[in-house]
GROMACS .gro file of C-alpha atoms in nm:
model
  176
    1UNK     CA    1   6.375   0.675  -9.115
    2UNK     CA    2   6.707   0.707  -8.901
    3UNK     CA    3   6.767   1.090  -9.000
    4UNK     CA    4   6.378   1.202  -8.901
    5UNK     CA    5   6.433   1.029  -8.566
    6UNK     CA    6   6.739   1.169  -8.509
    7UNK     CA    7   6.575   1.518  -8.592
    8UNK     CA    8   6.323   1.495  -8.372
    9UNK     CA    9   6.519   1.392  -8.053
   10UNK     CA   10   6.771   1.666  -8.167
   11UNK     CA   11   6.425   1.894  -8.134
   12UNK     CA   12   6.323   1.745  -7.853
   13UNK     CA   13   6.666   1.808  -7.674
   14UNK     CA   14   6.679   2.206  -7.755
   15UNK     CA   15   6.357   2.221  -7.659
   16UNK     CA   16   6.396   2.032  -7.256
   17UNK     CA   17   6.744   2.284  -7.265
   18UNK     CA   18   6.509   2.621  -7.323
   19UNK     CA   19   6.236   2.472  -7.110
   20UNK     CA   20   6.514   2.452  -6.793
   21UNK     CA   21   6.657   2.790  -6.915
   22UNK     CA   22   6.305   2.946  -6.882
   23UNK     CA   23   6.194   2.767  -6.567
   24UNK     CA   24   6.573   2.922  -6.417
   25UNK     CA   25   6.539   3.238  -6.561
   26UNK     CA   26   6.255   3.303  -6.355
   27UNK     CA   27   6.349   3.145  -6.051
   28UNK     CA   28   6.624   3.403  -6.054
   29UNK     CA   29   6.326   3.670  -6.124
   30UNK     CA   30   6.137   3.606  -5.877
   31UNK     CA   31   6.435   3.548  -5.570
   32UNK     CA   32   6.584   3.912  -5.704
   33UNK     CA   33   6.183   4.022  -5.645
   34UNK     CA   34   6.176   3.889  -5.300
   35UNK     CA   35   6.498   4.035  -5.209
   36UNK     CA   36   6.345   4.383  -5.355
   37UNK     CA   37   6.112   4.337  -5.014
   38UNK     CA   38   5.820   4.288  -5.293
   39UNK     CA   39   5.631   3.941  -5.260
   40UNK     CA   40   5.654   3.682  -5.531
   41UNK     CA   41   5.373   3.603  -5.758
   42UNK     CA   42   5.280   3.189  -5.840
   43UNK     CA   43   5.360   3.099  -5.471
   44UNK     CA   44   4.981   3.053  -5.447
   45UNK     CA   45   4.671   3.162  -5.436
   46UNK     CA   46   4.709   3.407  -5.117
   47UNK     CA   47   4.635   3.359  -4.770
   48UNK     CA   48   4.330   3.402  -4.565
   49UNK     CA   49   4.284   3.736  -4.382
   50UNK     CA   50   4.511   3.946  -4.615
   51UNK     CA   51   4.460   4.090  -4.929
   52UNK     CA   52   4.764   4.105  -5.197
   53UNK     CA   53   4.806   4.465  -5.292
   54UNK     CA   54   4.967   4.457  -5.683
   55UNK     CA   55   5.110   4.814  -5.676
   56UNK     CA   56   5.323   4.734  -5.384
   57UNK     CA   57   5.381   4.363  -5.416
   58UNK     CA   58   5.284   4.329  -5.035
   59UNK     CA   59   4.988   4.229  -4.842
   60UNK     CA   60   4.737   4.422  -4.633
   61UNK     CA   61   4.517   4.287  -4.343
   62UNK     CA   62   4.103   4.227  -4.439
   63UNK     CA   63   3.961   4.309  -4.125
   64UNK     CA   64   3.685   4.128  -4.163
   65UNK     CA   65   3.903   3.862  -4.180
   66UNK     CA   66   4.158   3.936  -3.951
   67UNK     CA   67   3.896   3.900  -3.705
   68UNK     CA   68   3.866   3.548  -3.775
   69UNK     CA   69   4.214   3.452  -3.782
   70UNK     CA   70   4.226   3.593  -3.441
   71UNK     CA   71   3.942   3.380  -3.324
   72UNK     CA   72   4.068   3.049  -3.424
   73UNK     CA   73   4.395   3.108  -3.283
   74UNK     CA   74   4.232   3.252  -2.948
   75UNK     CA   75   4.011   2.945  -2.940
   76UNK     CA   76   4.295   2.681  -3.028
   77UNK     CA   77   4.506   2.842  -2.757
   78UNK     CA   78   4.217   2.824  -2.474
   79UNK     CA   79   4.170   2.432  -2.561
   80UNK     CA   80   3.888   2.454  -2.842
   81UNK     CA   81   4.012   2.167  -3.132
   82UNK     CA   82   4.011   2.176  -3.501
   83UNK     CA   83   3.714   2.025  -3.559
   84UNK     CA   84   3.523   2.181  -3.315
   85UNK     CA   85   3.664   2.518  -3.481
   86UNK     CA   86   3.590   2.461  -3.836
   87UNK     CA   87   3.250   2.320  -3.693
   88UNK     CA   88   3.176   2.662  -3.532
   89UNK     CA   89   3.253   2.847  -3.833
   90UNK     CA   90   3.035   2.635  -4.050
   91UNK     CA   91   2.796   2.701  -3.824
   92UNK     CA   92   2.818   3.063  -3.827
   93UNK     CA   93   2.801   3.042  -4.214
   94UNK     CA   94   3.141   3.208  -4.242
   95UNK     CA   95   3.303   3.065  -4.559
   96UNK     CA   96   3.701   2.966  -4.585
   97UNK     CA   97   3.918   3.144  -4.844
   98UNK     CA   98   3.805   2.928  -5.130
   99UNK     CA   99   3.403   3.030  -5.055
  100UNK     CA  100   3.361   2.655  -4.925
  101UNK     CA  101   3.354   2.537  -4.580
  102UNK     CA  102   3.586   2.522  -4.347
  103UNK     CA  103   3.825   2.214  -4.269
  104UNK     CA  104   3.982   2.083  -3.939
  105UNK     CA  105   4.258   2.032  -4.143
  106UNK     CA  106   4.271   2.413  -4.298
  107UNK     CA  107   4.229   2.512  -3.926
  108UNK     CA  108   4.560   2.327  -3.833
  109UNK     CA  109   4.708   2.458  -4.187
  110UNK     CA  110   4.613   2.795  -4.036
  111UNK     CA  111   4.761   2.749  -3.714
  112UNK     CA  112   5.075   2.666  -3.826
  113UNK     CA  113   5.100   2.939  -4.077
  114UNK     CA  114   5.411   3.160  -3.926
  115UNK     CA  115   5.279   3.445  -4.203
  116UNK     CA  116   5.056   3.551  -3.958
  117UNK     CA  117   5.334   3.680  -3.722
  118UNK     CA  118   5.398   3.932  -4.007
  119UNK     CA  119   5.685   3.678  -4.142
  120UNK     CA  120   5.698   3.671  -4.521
  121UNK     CA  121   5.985   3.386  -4.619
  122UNK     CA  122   6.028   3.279  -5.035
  123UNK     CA  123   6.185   2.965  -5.110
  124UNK     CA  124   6.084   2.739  -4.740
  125UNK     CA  125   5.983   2.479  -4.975
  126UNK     CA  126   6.052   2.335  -5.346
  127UNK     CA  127   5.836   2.127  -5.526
  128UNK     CA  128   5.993   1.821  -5.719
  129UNK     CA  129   5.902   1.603  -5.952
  130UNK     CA  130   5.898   1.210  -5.840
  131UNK     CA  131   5.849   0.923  -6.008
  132UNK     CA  132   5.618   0.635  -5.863
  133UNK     CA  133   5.808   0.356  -5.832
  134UNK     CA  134   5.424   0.144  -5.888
  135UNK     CA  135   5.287   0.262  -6.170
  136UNK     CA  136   5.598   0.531  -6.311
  137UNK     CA  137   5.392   0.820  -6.312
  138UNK     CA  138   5.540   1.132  -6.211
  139UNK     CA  139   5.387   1.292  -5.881
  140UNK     CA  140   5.459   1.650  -5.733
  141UNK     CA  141   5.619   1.654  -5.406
  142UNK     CA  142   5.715   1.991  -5.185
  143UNK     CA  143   6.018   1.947  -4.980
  144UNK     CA  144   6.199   2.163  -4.698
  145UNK     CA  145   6.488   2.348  -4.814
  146UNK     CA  146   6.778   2.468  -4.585
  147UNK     CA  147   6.758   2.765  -4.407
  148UNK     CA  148   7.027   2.887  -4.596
  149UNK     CA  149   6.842   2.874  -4.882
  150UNK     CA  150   6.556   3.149  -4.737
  151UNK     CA  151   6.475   3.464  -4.816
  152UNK     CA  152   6.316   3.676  -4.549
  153UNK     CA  153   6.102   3.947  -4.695
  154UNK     CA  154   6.106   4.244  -4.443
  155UNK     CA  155   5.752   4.413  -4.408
  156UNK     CA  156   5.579   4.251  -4.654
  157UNK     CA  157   5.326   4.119  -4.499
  158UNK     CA  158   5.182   4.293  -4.155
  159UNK     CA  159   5.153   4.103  -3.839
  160UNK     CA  160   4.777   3.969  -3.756
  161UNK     CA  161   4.866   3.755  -3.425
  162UNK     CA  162   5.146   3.816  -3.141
  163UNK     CA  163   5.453   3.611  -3.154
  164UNK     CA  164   5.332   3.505  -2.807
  165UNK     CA  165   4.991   3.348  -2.927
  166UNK     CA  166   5.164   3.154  -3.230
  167UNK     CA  167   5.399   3.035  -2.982
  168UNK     CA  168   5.126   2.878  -2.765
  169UNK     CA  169   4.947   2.774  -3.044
  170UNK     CA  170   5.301   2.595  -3.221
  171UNK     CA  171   5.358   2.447  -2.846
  172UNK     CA  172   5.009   2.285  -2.831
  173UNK     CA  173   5.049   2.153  -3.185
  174UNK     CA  174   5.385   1.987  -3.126
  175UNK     CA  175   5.206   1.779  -2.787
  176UNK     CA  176   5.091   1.442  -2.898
   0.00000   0.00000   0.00000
């Protein structure tokens, strides 16, 4: 009857207003964490060649790692491609951060990563909810957000490549 639907959209209301208070609550959590120099959790699953230290809420290089990181962006820099990259490492039976094999298109992920400069920013990007305008469903998409809008998190992650390389490396990128 009229009364039960009009119960159940009041319900539904109260909850879509606590469901925005949460989701703002700990947006505000996790910015004041980031300012705190600490890194914030659910911004992933963590990067490859570091190792995210709870305690401190920073990362810490895996060497074994490291090493790698170093060689792709060594080889990218000296004229070696993507694909020829990820092919080596396949080859080598080195496995990417998931366990699985490695991707041209995790190598170019990698390459553009400015983390590895020892660079730890919160909030670059924000995901948003769009609807298709085909078939209505909602998709996730991550967007840019203004500089202003950064946070720079001082120390929080330590430096695996020279500004220098990622430079080269950005500058090769950007060349059709």
């Amino acid at each position: 009857n009229a009364i039960g639907r009009f119960i159940l959209a009041a319900r539904a209301f109260v909850g879509e207003v606590e469901r925005e208070k949460i989701a703002e609550r700990t947006m505000r959590g996790k910015a004041e964490r980031a300012r705190s120099g600490k890194i914030p959790q659910g911004t992933g699953k963590g990067i490859y060649g570091y190792r995210y230290i709870q305690e401190t809420g920073q990362r810490e290089i895996d060497d074994d790692q490291a090493v790698i990181v170093n060689q792709i962006f060594q080889n990218f820099c000296s004229g070696v491609g993507c694909s020829r990259i990820a092919g080596e490492l396949n080859r080598e039976g080195l496995t990417a951060f998931s366990g699985g094999m490695w991707h041209p298109l995790t190598i170019r992920r990698m390459l553009m990563n400015e983390t590895y400069t020892g660079r730890t920013v919160y909030r670059r990007t924000r995901a948003e909810g769009v609807r298709n305008g085909q078939d209505g469903k909602k998709h996730r998409r991550v967007v840019m957000q203004p500089e202003s809008e950064w946070i720079d998190i001082p120390g929080a992650t330590p430096a695996i490549i020279s500004l220098e390389i990622f430079a080269v490396a950005q500058k090769i990128l950007d060349d059709p």
